[in-house]
CSV table of C-alpha atoms and ligand atoms in Angstrom, one decimal:
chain,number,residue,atom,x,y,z
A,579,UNK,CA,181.2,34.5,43.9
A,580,UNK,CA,177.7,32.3,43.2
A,581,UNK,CA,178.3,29.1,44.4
A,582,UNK,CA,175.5,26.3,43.1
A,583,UNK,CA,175.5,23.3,45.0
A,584,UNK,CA,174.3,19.9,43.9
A,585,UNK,CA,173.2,16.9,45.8
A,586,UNK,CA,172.1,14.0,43.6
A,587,UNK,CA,170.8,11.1,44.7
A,588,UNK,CA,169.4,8.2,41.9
A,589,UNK,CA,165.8,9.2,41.5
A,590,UNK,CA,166.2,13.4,42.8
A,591,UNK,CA,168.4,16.0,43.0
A,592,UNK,CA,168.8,18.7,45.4
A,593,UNK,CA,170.1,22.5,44.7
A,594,UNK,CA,170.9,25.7,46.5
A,595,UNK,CA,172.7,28.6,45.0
A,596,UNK,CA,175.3,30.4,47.5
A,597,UNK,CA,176.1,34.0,47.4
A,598,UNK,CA,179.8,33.5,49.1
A,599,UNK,CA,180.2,37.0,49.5
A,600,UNK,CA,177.1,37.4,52.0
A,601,UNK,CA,177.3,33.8,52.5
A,602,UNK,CA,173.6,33.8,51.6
A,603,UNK,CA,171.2,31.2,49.7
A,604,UNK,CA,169.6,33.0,46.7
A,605,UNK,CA,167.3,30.1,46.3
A,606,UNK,CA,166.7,26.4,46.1
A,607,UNK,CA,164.9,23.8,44.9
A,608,UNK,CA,164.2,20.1,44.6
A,609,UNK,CA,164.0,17.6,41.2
A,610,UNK,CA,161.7,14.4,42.0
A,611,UNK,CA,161.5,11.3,39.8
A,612,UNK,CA,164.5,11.5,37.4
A,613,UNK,CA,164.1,8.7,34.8
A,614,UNK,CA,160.2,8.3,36.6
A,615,UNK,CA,157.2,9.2,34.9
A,616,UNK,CA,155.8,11.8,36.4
A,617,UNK,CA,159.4,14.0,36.9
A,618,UNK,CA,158.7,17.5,38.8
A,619,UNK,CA,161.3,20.3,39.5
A,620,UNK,CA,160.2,22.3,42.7
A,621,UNK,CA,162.4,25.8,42.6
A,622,UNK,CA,162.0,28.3,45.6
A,623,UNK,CA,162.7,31.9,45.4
A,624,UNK,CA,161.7,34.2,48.1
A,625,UNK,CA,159.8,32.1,50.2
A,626,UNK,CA,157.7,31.4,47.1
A,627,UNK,CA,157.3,28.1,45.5
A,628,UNK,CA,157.3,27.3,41.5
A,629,UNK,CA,156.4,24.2,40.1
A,630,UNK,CA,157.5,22.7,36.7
A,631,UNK,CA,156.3,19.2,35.7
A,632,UNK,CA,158.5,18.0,32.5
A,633,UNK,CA,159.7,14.5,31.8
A,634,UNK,CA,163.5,14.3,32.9
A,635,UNK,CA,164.3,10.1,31.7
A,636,UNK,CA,167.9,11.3,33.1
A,637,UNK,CA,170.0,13.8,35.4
A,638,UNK,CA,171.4,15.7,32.2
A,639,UNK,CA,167.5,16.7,31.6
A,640,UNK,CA,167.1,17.4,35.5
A,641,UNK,CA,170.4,19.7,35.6
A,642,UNK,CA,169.3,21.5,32.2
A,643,UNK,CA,165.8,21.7,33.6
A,644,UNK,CA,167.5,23.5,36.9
A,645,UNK,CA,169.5,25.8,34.9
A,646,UNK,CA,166.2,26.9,32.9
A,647,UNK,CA,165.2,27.8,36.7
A,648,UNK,CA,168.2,29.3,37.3
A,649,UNK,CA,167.9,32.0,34.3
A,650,UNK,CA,163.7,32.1,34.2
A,651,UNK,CA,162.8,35.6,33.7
A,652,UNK,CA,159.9,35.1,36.1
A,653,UNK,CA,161.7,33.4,39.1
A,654,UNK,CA,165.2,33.0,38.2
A,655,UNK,CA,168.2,33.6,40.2
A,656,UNK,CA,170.5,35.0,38.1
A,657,UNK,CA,170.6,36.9,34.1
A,658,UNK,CA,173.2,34.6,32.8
A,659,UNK,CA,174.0,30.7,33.9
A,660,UNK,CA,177.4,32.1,33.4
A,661,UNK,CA,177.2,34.0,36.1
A,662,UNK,CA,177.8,31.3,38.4
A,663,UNK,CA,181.6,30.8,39.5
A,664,UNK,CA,181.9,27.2,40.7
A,665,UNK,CA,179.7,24.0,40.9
A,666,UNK,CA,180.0,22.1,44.4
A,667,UNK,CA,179.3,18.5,44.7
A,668,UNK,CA,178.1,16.2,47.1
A,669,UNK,CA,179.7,13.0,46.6
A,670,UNK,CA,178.9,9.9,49.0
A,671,UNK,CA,181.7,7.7,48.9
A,672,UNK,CA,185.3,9.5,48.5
A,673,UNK,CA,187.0,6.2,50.4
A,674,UNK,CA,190.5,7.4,51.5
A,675,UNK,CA,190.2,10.4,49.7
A,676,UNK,CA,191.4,12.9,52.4
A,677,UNK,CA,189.6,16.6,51.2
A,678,UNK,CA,187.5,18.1,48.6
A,679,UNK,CA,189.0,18.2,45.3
A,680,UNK,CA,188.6,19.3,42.2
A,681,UNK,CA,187.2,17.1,39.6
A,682,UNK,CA,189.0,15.8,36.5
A,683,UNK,CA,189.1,12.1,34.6
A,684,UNK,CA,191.0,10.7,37.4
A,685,UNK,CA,188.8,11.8,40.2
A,686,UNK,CA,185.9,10.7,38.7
A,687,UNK,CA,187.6,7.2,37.9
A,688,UNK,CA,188.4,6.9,41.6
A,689,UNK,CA,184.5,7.6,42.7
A,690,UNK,CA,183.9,5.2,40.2
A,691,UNK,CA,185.5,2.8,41.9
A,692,UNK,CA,184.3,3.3,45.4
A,693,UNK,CA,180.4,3.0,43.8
A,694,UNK,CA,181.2,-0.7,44.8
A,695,UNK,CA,180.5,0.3,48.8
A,696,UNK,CA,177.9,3.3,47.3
A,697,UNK,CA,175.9,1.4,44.3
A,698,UNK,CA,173.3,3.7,44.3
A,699,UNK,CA,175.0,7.4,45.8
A,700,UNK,CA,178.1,7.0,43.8
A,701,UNK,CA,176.9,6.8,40.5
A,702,UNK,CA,174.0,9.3,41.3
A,703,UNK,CA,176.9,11.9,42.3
A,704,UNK,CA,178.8,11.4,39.0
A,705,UNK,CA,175.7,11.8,36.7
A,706,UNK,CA,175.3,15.2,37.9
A,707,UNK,CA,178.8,16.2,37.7
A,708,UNK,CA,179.0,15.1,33.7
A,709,UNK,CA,175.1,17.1,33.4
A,710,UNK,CA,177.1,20.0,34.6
A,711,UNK,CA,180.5,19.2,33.0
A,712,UNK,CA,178.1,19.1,30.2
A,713,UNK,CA,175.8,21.7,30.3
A,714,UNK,CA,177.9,24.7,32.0
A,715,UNK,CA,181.7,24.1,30.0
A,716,UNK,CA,184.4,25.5,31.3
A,717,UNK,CA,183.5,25.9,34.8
A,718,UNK,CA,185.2,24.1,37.6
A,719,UNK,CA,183.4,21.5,39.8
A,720,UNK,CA,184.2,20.5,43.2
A,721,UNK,CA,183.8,17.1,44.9
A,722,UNK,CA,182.8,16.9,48.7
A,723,UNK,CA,183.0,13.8,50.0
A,724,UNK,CA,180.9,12.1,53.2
A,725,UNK,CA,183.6,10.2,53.6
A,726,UNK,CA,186.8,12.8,53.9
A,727,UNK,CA,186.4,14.1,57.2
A,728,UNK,CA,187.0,11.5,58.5
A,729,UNK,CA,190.3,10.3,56.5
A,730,UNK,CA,192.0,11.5,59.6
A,731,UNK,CA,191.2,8.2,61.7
A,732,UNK,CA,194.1,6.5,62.7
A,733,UNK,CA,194.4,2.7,61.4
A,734,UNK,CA,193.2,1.4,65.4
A,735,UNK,CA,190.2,3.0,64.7
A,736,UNK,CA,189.5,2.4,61.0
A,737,UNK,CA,190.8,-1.4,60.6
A,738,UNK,CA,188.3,-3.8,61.7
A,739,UNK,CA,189.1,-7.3,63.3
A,740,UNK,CA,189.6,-9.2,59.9
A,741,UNK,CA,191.9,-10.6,58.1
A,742,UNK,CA,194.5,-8.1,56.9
A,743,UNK,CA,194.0,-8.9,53.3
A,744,UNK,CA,190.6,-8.0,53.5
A,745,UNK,CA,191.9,-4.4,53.4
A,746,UNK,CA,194.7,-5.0,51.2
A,747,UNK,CA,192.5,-6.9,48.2
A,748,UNK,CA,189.4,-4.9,48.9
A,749,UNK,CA,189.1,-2.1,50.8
A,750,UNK,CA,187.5,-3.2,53.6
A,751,UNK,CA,187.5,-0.9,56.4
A,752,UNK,CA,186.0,2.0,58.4
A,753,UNK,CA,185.3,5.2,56.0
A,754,UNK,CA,182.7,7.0,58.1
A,755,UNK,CA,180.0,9.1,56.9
A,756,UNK,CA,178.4,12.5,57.6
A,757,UNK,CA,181.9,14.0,57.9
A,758,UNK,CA,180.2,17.2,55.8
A,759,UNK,CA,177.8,17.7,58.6
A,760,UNK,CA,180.5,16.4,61.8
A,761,UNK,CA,182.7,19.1,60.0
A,762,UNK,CA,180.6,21.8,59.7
A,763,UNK,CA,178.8,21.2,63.2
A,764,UNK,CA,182.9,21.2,64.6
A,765,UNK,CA,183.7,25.1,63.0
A,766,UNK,CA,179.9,26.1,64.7
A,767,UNK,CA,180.9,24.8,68.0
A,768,UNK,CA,184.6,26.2,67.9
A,769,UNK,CA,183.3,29.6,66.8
A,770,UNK,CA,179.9,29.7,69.4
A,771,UNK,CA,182.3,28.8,71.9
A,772,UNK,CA,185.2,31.4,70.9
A,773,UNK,CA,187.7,28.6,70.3
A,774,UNK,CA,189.8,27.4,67.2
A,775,UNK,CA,189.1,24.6,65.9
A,776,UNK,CA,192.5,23.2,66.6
A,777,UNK,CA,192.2,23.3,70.2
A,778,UNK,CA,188.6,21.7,70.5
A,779,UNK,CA,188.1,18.2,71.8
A,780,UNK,CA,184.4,17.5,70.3
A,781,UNK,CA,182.2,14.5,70.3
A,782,UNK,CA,179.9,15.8,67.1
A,783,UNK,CA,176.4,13.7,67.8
A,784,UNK,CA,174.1,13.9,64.4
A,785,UNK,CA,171.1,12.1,64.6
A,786,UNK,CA,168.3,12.1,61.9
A,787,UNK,CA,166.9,9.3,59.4
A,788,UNK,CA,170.4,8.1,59.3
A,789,UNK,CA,172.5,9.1,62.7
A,790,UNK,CA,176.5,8.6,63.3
A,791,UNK,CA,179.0,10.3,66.0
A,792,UNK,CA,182.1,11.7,65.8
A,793,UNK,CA,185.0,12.0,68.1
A,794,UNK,CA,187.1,15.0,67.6
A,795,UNK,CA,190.5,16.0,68.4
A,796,UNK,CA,191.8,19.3,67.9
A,797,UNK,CA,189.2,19.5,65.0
A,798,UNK,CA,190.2,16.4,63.4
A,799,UNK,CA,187.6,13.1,63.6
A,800,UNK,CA,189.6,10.7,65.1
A,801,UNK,CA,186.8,8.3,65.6
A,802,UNK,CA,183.2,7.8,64.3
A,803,UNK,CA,180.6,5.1,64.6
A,804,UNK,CA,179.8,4.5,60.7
A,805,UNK,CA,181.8,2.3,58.7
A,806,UNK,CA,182.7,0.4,55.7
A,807,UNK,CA,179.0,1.8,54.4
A,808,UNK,CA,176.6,4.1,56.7
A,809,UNK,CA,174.8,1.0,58.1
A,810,UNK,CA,177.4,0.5,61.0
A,811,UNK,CA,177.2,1.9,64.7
A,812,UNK,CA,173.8,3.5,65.9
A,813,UNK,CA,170.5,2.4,65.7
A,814,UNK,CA,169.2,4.4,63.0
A,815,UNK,CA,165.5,4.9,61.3
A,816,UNK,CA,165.2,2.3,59.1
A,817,UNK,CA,168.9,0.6,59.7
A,818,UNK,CA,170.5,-1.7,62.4
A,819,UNK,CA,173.8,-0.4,63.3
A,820,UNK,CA,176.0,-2.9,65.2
A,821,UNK,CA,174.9,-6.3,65.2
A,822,UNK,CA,176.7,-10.2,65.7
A,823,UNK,CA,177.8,-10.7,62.3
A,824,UNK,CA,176.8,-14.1,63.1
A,825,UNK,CA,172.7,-12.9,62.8
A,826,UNK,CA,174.2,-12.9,59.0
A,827,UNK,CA,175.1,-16.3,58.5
A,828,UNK,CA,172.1,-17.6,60.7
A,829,UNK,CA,169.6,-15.6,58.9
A,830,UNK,CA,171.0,-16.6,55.4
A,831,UNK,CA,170.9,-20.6,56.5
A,832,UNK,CA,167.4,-20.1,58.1
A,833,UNK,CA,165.4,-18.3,56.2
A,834,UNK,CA,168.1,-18.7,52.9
A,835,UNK,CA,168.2,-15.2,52.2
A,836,UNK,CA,170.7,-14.0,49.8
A,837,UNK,CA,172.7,-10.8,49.8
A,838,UNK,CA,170.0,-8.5,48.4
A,839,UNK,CA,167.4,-9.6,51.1
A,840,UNK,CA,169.4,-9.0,53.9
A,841,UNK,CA,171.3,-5.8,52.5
A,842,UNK,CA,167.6,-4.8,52.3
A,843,UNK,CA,166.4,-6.5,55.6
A,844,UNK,CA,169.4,-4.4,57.1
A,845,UNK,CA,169.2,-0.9,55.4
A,846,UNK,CA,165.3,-0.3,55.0
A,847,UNK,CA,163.7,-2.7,57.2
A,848,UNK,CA,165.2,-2.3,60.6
A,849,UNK,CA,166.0,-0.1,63.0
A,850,UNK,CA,163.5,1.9,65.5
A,851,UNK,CA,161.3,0.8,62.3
A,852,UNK,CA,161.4,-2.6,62.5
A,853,UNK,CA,161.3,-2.7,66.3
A,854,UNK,CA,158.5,-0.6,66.7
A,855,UNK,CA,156.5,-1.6,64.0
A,856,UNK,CA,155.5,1.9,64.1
A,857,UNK,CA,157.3,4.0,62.2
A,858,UNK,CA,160.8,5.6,61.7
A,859,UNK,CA,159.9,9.1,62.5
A,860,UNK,CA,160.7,9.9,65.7
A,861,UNK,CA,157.9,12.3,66.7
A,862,UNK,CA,155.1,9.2,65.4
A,863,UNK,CA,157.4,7.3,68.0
A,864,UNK,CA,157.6,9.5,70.9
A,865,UNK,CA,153.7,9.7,70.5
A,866,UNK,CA,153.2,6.3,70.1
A,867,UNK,CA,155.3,6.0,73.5
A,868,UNK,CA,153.7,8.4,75.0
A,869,UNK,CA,150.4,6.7,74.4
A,870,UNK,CA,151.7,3.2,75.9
A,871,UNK,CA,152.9,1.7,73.0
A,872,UNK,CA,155.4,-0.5,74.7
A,873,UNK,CA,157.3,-1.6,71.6
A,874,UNK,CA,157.7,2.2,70.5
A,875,UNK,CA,158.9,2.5,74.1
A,876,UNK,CA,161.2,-0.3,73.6
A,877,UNK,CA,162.8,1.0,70.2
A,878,UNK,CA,163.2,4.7,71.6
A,879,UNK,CA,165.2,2.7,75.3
A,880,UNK,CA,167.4,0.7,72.5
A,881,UNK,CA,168.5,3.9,70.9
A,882,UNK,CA,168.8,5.9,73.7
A,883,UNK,CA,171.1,3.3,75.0
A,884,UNK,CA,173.2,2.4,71.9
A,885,UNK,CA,173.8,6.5,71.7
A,886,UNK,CA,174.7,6.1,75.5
A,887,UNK,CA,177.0,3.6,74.5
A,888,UNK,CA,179.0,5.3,72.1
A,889,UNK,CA,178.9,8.7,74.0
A,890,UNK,CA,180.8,6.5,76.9
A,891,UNK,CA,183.2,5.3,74.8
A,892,UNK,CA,184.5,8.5,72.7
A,893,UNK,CA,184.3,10.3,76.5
A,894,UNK,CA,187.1,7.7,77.2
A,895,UNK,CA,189.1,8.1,73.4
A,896,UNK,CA,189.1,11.3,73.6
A,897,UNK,CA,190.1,11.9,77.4
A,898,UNK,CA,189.4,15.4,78.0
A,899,UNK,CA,186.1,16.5,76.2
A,900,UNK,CA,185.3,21.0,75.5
A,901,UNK,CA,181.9,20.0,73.8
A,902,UNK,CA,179.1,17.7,73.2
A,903,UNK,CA,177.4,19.4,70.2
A,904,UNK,CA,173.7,18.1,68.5
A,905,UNK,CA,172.7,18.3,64.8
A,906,UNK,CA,170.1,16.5,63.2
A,907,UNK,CA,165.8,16.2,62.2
A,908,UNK,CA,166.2,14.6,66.0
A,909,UNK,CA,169.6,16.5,67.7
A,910,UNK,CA,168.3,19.8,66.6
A,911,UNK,CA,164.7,19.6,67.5
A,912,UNK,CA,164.1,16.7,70.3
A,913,UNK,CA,164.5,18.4,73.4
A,914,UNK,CA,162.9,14.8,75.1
A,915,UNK,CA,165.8,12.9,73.4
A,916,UNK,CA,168.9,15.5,74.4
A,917,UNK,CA,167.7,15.4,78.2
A,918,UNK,CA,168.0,11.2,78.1
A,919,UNK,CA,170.5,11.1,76.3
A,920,UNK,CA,172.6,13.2,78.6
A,921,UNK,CA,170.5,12.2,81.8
A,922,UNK,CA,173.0,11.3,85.0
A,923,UNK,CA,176.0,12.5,83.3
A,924,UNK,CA,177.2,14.9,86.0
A,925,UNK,CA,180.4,12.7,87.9
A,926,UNK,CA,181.8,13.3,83.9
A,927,UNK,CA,181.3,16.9,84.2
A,928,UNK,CA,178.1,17.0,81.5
A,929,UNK,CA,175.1,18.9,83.2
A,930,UNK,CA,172.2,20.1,81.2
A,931,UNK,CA,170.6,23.0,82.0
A,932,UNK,CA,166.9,21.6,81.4
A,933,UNK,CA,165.7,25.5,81.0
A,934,UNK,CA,167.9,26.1,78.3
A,935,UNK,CA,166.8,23.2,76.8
A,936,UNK,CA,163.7,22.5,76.8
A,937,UNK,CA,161.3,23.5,73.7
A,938,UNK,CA,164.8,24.4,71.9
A,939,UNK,CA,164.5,23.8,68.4
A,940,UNK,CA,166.3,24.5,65.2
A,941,UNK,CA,168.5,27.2,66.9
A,942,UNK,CA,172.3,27.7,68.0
A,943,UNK,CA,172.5,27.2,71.5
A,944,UNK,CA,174.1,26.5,75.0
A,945,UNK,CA,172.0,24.3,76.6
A,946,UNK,CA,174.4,22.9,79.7
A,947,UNK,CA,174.3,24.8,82.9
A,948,UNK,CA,176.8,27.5,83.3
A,949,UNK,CA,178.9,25.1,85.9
A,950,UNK,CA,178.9,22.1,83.3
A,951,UNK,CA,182.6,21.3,82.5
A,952,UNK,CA,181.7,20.0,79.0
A,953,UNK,CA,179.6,22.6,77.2
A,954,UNK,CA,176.3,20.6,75.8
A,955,UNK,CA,175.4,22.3,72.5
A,956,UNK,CA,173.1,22.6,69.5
A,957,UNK,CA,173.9,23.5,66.4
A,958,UNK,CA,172.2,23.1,63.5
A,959,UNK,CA,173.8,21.7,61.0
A,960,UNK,CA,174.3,23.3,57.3
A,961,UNK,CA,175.6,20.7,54.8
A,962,UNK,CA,175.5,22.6,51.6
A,963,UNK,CA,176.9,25.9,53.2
A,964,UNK,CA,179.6,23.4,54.3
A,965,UNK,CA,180.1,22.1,50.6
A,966,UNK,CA,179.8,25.8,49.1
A,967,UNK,CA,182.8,27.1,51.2
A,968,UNK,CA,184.9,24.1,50.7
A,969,UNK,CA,184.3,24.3,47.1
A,970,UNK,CA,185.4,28.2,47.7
A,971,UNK,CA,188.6,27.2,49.1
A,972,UNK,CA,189.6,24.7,46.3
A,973,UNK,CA,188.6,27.6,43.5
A,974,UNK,CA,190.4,30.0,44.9
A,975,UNK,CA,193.6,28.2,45.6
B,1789,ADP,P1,168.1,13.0,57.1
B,1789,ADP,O1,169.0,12.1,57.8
B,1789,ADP,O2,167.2,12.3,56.1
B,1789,ADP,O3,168.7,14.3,56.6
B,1789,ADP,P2,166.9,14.6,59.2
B,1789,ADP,O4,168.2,15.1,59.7
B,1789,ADP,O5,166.0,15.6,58.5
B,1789,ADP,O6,167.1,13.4,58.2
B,1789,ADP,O7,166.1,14.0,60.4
B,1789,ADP,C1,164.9,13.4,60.2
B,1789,ADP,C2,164.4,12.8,61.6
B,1789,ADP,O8,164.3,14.0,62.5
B,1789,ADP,C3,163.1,12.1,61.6
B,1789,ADP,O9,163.2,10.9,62.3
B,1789,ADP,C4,162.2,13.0,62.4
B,1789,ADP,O10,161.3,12.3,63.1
B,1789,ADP,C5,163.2,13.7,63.3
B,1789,ADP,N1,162.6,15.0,63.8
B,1789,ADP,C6,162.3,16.1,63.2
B,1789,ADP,N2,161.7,17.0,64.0
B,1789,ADP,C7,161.5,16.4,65.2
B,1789,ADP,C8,161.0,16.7,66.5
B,1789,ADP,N3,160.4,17.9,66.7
B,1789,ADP,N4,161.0,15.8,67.5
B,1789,ADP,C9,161.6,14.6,67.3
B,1789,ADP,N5,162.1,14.2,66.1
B,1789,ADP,C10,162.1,15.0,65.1
């Protein structure tokens, strides 16, 4: 079956179109600047790249614009749009929804309603689903939620120290986010390392612009460091993570900023960002360390730590741990960060073999020494393959 999976966010859309049957990507592209002058659709087939520059004032143009891709007789994918089987979804905020589902009126009401924790994703993710409900009738379209992997947290890990009513009246508590990525990056590990899933005690470690762990028990996320919205936990690009919730309240009665400034101070002006004054790509970082930048130096230490920090403590939830595995721009490609993030680890049985490791990038691997009771991994991780075969499994049931 051709499986076409969508990623909208407010101002792009991303696609890839899945052959299940090899598990294969038959192509992909890229829509920029939806309701933006200047709208361009980027569509690649064959390693070759095809640009179309078209005004698209909404995602209903963007999703007819990809389907004219789709069908071109130049560099389309497929004869017919009809060919394709099933239309997968990435949808942010899924709040206790527990899987993948199949959308109808009443799912889409419900991811209406969580767009109060996803202002921007939520809504982004339902455009496209009604440009498609739209545009290809008939054909079923699958949600897949950030959120749902983690729906198996129990309520210690999930509630935070408020109120109770704060859940009750609003919702307010741990969803976690990534869980398509902390999934997928759970079946690698299990299958690299010739294990179920179900019998695989995991701490899933994906680090990129945004970054989150996972602890995992017998395949299921018992834990994870993002909460209520992906701000919580690590220290991220451009994000805090964790702070006093008190710097809130100070910061609004000091410098009298109201919600939108500090949701903004929080979300795009923090982070390694923010403390470096450098950037929040971590290669400009590691170079501006390595050229004695001391406050590059300082951001890289505080998110080494913070990492540290949450490694320690899922080590301890989880008691007994099979696998360390890392995904991510950064998991998967900084061999620097994997070594200090896993340096002096050996009285907990973690030993990296710096061989194996070092100059490892984008690749499947093994990279702890063959005496290392937890295996160190990386696995690159494959969200949309992830969303494609979940959106198999719901069609075919
Ligand atoms: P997103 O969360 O947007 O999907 P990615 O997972 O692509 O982001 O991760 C982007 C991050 O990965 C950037 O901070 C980038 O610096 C980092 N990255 C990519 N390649 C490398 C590398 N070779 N060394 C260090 N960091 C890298």
């Amino acid at each position: 079956m051709l499986i076409l999976v969508i990623n909208s966010g407010s101002s792009s859309l991303k696609y890839q179109l899945f052959n299940m049957d090899e598990k294969t990507v038959v192509g992909k592209g890229l829509v920029e600047r939806i309701g933006i002058e200047g709208s361009v659709l980027t569509h690649k087939k064959d390693g070759k790249e095809f640009v179309i520059e078209t005004p698209m004032p909404t995602h209903n143009e963007a999703v007819k614009n990809v389907f004219d891709a789709l069908v071109n007789e130049e560099y389309g994918l497929v004869e017919s749009i009809e060919e394709i089987g099933a239309i997968g979804h990435r949808i942010v905020h899924g709040g206790e929804i527990t899987d993948s589902t199949l959308i109808d009126e009443q799912l889409k009401e419900k991811v209406r309603e969580y767009a109060k924790f996803a202002p921007l994703h939520n809504p982004a993710g339902l455009a496209g689903v009604e440009a498609c409900e739209t545009l290809l009738p008939g054909k079923p379209n699958v949600a897949v939620f950030d959120t749902s992997f983690h729906q198996t947290m129990p309520a210690s890990s999930y509630m935070y120290g408020l109120p109770y009513e704060t859940y009750e009246k609003h919702g307010i508590r741990k969803y976690g986010f990534h869980g398509t990525s902390h999934k997928y990056v759970t079946k690698r590990t299990a299958e690299i390392l010739g294990k179920n899933p179900e019998d695989l005690n995991v701490i899933t470690v994906h680090l990129g612009n945004g970054s989150s762990l996972a602890a995992v028990k017998n395949g299921k996320s018992i834990d994870t460091t993002m909460g209520l919205t992906p701000l919580e936990g690590l220290i991220m690009g451009t994000r805090s993570g964790d702070l006093d919730p008190a710097v809130l309240t100070f910061l609004m009665q000091a410098e009298d900023m109201d919600a939108k400034e500090l949701d903004t101070l929080l979300n795009k002006e923090s982070g390694v960002l923010g403390i470096s004054g450098v950037s929040s790509d971590f290669r400009d970082l590691e170079e501006a360390s390595d050229a004695g930048n001391e406050r590059a130096t300082l951001a890289l230490d505080m998110f080494i730590k913070r990492t540290r920090r949450f490694l320690g403590a899922y080590l301890v939830e989880l008691g007994k741990v099979d696998a360390i595995s890392f995904a991510g721009g950064i998991g998967e490609n900084s061999d620097t960060m994997r070594a200090s993030l896993m340096k002096d680890l050996e009285s907990f049985g973690i030993v990296l073999d710096e061989k194996k490791n070092d100059g490892l990038r984008g690749k499947d691997a093994i990279i702890s020494s063959d005496d290392s009771k937890v295996k160190v991994l990386v696995v690159p991780t494959d969200e949309e393959l992830m969303i494609a075969m979940d959106t198999l499994n719901i069609v075919e049931k």
